PDB file of C-alpha atoms in Angstrom:
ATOM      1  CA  UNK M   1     -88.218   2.975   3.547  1.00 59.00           C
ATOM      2  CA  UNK M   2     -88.064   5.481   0.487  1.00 67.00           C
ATOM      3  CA  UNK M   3     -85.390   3.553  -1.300  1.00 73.00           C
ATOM      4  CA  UNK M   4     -86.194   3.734  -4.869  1.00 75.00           C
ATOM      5  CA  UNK M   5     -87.474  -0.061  -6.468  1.00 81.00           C
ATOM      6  CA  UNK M   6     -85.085  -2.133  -8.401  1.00 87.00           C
ATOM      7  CA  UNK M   7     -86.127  -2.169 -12.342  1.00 87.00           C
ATOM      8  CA  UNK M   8     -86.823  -5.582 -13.657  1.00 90.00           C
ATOM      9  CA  UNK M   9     -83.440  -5.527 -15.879  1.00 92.00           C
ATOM     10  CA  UNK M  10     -81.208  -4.978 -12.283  1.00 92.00           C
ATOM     11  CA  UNK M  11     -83.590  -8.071 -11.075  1.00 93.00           C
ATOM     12  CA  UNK M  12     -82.305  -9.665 -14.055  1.00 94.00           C
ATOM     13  CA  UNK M  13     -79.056  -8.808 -13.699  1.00 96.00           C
ATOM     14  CA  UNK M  14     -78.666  -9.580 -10.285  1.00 95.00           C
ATOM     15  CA  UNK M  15     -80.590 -12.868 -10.380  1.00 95.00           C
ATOM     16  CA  UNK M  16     -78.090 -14.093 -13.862  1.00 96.00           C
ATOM     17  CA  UNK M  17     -75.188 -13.263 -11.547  1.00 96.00           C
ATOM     18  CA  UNK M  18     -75.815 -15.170  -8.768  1.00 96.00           C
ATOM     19  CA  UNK M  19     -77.407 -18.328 -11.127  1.00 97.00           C
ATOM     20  CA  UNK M  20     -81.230 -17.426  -9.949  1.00 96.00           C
ATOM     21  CA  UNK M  21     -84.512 -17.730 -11.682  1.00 96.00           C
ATOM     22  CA  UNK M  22     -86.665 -15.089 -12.179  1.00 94.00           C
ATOM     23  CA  UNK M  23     -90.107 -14.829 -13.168  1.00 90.00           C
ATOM     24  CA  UNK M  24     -91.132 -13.784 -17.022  1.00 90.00           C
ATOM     25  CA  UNK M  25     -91.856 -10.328 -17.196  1.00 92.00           C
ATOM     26  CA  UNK M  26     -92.240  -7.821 -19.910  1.00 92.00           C
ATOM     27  CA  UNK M  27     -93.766  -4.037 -21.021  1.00 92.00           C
ATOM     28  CA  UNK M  28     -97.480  -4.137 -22.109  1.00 92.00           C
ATOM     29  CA  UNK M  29    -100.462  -2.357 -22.302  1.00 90.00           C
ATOM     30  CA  UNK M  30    -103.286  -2.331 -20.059  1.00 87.00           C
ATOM     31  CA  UNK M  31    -105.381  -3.648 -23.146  1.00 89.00           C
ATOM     32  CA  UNK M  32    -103.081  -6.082 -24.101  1.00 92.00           C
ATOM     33  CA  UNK M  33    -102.439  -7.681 -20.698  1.00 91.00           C
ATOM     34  CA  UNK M  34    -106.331  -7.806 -20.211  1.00 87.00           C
ATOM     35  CA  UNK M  35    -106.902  -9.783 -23.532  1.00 89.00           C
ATOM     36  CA  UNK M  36    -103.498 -12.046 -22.584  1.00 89.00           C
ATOM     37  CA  UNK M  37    -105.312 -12.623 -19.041  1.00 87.00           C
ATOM     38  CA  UNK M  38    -108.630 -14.589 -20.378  1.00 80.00           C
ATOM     39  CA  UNK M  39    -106.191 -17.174 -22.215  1.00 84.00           C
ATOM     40  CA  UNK M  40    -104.125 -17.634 -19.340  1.00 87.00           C
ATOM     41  CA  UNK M  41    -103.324 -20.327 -17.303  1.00 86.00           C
ATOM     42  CA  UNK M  42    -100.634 -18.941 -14.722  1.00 88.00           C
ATOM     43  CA  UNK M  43    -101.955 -17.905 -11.658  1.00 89.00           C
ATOM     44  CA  UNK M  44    -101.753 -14.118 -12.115  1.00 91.00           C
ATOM     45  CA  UNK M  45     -99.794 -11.129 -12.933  1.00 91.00           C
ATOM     46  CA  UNK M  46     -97.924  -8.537 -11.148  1.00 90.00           C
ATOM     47  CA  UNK M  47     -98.341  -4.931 -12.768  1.00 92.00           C
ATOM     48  CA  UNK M  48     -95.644  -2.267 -12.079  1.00 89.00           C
ATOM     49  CA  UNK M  49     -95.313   1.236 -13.347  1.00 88.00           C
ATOM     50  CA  UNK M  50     -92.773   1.222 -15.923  1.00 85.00           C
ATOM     51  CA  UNK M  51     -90.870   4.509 -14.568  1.00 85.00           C
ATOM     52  CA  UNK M  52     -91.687   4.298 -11.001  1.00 85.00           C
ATOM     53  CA  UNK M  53     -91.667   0.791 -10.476  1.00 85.00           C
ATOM     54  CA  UNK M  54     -94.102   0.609  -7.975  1.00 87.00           C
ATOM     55  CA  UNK M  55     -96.581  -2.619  -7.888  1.00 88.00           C
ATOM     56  CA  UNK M  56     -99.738  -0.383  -8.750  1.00 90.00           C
ATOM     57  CA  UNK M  57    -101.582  -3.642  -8.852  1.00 91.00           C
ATOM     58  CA  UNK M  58    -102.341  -7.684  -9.247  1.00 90.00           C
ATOM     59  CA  UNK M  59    -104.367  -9.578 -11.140  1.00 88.00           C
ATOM     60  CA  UNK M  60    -105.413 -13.391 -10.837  1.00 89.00           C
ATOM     61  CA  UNK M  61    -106.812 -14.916 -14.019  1.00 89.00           C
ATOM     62  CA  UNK M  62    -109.988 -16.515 -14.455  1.00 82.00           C
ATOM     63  CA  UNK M  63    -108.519 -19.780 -14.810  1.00 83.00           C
ATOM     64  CA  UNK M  64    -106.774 -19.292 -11.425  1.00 87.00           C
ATOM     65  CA  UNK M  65    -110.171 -18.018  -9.483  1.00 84.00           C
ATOM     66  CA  UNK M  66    -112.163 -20.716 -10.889  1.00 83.00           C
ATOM     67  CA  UNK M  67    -110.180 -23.671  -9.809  1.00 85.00           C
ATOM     68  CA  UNK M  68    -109.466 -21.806  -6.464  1.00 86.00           C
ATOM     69  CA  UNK M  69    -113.425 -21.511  -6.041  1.00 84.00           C
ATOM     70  CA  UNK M  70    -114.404 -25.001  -6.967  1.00 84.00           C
ATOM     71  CA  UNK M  71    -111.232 -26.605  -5.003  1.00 86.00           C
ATOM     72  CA  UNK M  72    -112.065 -25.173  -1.776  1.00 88.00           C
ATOM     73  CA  UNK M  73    -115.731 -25.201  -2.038  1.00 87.00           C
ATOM     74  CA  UNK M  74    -117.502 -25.908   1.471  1.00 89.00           C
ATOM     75  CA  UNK M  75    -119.687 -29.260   1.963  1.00 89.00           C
ATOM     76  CA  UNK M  76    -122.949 -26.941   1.669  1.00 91.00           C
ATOM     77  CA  UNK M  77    -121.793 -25.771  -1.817  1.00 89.00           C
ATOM     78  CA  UNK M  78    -120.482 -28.922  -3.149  1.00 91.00           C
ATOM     79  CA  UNK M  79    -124.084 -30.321  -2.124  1.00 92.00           C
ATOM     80  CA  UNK M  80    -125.946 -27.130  -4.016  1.00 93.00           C
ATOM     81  CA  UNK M  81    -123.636 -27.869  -7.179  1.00 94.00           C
ATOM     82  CA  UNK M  82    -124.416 -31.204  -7.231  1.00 95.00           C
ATOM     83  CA  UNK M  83    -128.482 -30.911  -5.765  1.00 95.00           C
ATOM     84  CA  UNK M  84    -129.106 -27.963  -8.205  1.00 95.00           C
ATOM     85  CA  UNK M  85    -126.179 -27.438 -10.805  1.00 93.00           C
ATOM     86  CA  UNK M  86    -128.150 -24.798 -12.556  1.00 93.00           C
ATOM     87  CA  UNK M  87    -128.590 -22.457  -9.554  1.00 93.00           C
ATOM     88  CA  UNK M  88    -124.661 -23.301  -8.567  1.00 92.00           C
ATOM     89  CA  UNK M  89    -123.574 -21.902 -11.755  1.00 91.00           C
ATOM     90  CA  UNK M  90    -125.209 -18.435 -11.330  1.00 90.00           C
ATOM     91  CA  UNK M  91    -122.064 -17.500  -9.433  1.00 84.00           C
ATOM     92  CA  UNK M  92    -118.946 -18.437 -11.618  1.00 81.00           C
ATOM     93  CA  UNK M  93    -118.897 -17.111 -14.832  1.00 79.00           C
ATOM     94  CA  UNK M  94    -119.979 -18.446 -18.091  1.00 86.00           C
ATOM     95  CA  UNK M  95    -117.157 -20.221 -19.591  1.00 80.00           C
ATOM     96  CA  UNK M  96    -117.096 -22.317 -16.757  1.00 80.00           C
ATOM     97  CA  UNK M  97    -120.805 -23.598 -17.182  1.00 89.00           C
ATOM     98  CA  UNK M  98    -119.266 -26.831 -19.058  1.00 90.00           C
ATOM     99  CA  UNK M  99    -117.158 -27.715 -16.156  1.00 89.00           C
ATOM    100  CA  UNK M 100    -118.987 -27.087 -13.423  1.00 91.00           C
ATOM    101  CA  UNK M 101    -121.598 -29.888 -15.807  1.00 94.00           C
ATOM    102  CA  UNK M 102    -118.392 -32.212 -16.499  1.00 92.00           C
ATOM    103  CA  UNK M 103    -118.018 -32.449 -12.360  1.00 93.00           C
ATOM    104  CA  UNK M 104    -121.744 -33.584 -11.915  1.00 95.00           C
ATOM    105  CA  UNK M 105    -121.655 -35.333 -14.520  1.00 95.00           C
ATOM    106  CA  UNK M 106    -118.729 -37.138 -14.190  1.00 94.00           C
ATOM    107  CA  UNK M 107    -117.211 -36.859 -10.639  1.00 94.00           C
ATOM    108  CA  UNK M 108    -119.774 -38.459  -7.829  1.00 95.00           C
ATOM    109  CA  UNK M 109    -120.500 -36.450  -5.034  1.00 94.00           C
ATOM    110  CA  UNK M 110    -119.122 -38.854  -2.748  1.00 94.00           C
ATOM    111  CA  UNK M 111    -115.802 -39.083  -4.359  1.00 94.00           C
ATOM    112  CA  UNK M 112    -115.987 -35.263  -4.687  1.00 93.00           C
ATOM    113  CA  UNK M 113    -116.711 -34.824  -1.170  1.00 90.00           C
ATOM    114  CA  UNK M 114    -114.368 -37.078  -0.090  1.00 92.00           C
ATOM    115  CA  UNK M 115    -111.345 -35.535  -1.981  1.00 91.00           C
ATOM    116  CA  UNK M 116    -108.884 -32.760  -0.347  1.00 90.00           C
ATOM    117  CA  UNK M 117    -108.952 -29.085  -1.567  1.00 87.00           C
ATOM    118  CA  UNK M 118    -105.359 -30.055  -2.283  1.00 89.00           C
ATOM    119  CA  UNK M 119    -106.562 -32.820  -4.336  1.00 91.00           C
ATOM    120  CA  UNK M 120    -109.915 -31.125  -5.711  1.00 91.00           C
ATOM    121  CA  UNK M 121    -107.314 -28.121  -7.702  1.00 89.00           C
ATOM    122  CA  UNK M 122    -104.924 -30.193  -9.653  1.00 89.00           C
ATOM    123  CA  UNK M 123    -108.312 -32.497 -10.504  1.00 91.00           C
ATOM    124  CA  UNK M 124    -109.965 -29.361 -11.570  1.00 89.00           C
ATOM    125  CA  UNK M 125    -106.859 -27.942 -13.139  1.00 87.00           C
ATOM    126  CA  UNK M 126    -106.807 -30.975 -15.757  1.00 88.00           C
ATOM    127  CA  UNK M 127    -110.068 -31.304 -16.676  1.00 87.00           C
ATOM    128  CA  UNK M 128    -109.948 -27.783 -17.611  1.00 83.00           C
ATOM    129  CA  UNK M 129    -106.959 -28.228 -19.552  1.00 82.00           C
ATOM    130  CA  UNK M 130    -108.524 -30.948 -21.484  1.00 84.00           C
ATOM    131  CA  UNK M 131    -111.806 -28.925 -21.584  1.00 77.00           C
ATOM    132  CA  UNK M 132    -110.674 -25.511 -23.134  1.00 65.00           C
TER     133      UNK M 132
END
């Protein structure tokens, strides 16, 4: 509508005023918000240019993707992780080799594959909190 964005400090101000929460926020680099985003454990971030305001993008962690991806799997991909682990962990990356190996190891199939997605994420969520 071409009205000019609210700064995060008016957000702030607004929210305090009328006893709201408001997410974290703060000024970063581009480098320092990409090294903050492989620790991470919140879902994402929001980035906004400082002057303009404007949401010039988002970014979801690893740590969110991963337990997205192995929550919701399908039944044909929960049956290749489990059939053929190896070939199943070609497409997340890396650091997540030792979970997707704690799940086969340690979660049956059948319990797996019987769980909800809404179940599977908080499941996945802990073990990778204990993990790393």
């Amino acid at each position: 509508d071409g009205s000019p964005l609210m700064t995060e400090e008016v957000l702030d101000s607004i929210a305090a005023e009328l006893d709201l929460r408001r997410p974290v926020w703060e000024y970063t680099t581009f480098g320092e918000l990409k090294a903050q985003m492989a620790e991470s454990k919140l879902e994402g971030y929001m980035v906004r240019d400082a002057v303009t305001q404007e949401t010039i993008l988002k970014f979801k962690t690893p740590y969110y993707l991963v337990t997205k991806f192995l929550g919701r799997l399908s039944d044909s991909r929960v049956r290749m992780m489990y059939a053929y682990p190896k070939g199943f962990k070609q497409q997340v990356d890396e650091e997540f080799y030792p979970l997707v190996d704690h799940l086969v190891a340690n979660v049956p199939e059948a319990v797996f594959f019987s769980m909800s997605d809404d179940a599977r994420v908080p499941m996945i969520r802990e073990i990778i909190n204990n993990m790393f």
